Short mmCIF file of N, CA and C in Angstrom, two decimals:
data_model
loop_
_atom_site.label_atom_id
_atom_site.label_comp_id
_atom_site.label_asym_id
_atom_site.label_seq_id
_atom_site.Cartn_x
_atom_site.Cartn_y
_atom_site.Cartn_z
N UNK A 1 -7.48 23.09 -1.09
CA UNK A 1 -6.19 22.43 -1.25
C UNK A 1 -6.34 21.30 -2.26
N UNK A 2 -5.33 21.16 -3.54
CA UNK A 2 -5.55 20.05 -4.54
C UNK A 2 -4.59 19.39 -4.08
N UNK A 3 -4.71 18.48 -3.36
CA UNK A 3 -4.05 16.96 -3.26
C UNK A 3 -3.85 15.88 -4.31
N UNK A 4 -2.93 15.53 -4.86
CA UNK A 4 -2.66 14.40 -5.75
C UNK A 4 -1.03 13.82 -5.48
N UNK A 5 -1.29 12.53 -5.96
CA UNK A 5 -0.42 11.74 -5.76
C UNK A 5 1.31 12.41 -6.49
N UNK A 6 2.05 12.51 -5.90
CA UNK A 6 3.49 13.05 -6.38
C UNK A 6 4.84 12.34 -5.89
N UNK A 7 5.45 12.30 -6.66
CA UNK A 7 7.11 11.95 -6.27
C UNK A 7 7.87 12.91 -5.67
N UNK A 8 7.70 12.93 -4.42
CA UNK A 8 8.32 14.53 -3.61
C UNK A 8 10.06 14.38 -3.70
N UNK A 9 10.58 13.30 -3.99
CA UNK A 9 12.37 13.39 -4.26
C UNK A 9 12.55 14.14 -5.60
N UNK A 10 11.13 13.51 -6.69
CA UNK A 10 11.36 13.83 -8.00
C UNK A 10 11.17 15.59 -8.05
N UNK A 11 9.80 15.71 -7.01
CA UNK A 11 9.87 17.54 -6.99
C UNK A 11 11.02 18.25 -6.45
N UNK A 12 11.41 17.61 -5.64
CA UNK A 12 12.49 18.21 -4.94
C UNK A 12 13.87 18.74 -6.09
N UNK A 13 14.28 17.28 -6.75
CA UNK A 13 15.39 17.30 -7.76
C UNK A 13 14.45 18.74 -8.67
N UNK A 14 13.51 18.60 -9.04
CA UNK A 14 12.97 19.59 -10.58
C UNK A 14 13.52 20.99 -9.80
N UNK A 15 13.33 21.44 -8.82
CA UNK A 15 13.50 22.48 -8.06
C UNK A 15 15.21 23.23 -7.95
N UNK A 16 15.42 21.58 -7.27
CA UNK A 16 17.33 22.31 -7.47
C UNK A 16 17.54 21.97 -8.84
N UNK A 17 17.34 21.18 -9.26
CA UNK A 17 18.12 21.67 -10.89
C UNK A 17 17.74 22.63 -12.28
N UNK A 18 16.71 23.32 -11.05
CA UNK A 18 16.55 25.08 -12.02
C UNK A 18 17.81 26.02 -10.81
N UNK A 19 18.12 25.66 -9.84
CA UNK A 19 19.49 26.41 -9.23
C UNK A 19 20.57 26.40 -10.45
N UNK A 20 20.97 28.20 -10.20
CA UNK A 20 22.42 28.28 -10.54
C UNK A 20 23.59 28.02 -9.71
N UNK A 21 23.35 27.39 -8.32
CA UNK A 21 24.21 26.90 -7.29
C UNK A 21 24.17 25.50 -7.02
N UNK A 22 25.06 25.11 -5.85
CA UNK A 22 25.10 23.48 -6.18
C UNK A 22 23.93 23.22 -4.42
N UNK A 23 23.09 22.42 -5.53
CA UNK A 23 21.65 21.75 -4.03
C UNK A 23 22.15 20.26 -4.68
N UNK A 24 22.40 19.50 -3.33
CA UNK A 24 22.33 18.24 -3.04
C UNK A 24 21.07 17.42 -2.64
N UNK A 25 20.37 17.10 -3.43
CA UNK A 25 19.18 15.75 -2.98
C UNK A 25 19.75 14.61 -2.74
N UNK A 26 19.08 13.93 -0.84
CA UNK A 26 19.12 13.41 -0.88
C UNK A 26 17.72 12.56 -0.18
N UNK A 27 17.88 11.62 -0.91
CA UNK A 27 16.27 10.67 -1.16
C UNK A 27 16.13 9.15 -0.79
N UNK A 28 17.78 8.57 -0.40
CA UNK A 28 17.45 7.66 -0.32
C UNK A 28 16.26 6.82 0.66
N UNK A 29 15.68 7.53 1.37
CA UNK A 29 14.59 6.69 2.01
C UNK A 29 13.49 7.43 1.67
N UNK A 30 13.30 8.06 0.47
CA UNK A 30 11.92 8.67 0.14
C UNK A 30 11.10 7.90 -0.35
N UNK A 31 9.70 8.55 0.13
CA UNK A 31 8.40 7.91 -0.75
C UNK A 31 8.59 8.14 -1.85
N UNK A 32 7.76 6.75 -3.28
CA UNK A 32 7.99 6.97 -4.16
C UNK A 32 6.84 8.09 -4.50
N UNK A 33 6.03 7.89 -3.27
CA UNK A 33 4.48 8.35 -3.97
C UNK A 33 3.65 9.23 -2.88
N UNK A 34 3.24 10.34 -2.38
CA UNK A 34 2.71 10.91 -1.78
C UNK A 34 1.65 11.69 -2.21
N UNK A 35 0.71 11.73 -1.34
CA UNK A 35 -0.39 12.96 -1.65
C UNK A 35 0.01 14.35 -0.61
N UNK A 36 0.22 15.10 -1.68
CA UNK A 36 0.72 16.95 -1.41
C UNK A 36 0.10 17.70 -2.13
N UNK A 37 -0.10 18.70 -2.18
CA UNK A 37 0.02 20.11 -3.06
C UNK A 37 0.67 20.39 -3.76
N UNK A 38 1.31 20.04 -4.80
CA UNK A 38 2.76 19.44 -5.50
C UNK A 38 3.10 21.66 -5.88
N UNK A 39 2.63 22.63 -6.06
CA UNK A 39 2.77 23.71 -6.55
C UNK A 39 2.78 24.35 -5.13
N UNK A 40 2.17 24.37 -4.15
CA UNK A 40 2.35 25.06 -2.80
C UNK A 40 3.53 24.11 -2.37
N UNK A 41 4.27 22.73 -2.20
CA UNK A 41 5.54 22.69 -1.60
C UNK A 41 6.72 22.56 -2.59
N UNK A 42 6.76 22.94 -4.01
CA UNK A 42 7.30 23.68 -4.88
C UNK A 42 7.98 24.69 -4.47
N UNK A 43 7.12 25.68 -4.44
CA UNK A 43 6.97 26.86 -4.10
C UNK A 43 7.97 26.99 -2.42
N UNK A 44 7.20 26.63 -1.72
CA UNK A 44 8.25 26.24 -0.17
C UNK A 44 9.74 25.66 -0.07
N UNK A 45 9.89 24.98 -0.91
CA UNK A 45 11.19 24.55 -1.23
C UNK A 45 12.16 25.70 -1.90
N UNK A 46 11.59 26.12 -2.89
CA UNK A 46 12.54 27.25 -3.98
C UNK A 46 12.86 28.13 -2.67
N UNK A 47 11.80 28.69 -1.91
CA UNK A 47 11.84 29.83 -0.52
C UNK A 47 12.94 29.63 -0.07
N UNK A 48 13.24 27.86 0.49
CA UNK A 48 13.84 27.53 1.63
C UNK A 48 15.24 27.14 0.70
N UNK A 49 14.98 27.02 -0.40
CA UNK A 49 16.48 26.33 -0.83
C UNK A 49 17.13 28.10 -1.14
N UNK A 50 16.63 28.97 -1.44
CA UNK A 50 17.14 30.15 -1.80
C UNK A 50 17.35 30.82 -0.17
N UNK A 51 16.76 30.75 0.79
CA UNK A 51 17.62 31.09 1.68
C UNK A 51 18.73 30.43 2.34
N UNK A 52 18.54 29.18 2.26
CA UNK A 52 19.68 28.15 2.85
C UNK A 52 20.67 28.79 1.69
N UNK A 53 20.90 29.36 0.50
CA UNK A 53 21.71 29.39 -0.17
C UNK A 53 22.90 30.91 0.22
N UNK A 54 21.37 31.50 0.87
CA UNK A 54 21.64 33.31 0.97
C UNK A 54 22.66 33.15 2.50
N UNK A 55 22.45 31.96 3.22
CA UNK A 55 23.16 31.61 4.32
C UNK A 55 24.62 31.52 4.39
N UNK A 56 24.68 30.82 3.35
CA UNK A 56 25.81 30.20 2.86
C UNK A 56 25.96 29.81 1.73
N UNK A 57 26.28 31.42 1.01
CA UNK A 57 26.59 31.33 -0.54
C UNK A 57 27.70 30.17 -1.16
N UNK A 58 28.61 29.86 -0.67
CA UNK A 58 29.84 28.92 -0.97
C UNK A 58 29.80 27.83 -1.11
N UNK A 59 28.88 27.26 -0.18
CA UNK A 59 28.50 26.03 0.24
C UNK A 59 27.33 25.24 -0.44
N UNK A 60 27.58 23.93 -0.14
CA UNK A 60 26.25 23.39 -1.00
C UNK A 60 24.95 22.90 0.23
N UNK A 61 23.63 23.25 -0.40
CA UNK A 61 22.43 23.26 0.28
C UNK A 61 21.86 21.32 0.21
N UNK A 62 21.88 21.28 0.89
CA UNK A 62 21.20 19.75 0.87
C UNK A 62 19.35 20.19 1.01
N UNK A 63 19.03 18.94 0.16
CA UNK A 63 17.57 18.64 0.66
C UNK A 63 17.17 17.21 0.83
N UNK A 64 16.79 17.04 1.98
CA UNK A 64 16.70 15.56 2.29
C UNK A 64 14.97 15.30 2.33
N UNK A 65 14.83 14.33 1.75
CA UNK A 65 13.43 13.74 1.70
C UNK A 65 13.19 12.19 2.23
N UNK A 66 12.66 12.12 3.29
CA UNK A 66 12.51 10.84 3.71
C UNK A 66 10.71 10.98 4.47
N UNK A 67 10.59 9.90 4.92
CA UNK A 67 9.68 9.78 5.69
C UNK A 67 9.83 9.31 7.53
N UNK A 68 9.29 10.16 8.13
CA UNK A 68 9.49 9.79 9.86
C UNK A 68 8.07 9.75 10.36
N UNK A 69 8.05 8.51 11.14
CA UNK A 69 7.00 8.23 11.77
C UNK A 69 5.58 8.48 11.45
N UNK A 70 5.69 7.71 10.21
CA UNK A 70 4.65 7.98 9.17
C UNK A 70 4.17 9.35 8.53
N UNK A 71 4.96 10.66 8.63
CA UNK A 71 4.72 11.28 8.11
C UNK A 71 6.23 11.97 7.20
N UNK A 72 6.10 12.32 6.06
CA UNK A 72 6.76 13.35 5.21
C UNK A 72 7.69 14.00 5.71
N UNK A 73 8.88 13.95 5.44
CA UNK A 73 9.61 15.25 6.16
C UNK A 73 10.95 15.68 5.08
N UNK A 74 10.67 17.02 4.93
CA UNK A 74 11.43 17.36 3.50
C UNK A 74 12.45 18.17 4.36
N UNK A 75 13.13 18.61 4.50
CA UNK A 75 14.23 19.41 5.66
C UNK A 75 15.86 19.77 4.34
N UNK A 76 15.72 20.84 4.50
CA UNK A 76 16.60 22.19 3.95
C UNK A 76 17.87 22.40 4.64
N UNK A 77 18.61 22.27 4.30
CA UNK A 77 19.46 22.05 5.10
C UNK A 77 20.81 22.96 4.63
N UNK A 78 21.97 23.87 5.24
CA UNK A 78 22.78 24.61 5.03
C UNK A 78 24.01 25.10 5.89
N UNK A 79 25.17 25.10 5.89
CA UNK A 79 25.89 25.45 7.27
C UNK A 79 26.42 26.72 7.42
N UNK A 80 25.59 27.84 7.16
CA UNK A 80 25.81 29.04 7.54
C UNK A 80 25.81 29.17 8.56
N UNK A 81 26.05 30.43 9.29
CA UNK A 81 25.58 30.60 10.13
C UNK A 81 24.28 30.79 10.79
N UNK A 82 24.56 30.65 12.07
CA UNK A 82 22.67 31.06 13.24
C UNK A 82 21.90 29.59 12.75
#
């Protein structure tokens, strides 16, 4: 696993704004700076933002990036159904 320091709001935004649909980032309580896998949760995000999308084609996909209880938490978010 290559760990280095990353802006996970900034990966997040690079991600939805290769979407041809509308993804909402939101970051306001994100780290500026984390150590991740910046290409393996890339990769996890495009997955999760393209099914949150397949959920609910119409609608816009949020991705929220904050931090809880000292750890990371990136959460995909969509109001399709199930």
């Amino acid at each position: 696993i290559l760990r280095s320091a990353t802006d996970p709001a900034a990966l997040a935004r690079e991600v939805a704004a290769r979407k041809s649909f509308s993804v909402e980032v939101i970051a306001d309580a994100a780290p500026t700076s984390w150590s991740l896998d910046a290409p393996r949760i890339e990769q996890v995000l495009e997955n999760l933002i393209d099914n949150a999308h397949q959920a609910d084609p119409e609608g816009t996909v949020q991705v929220r990036v904050e931090t809880r209880a000292g750890a990371l938490m990136l959460a995909v978010l969509d109001r399709g159904a199930g």
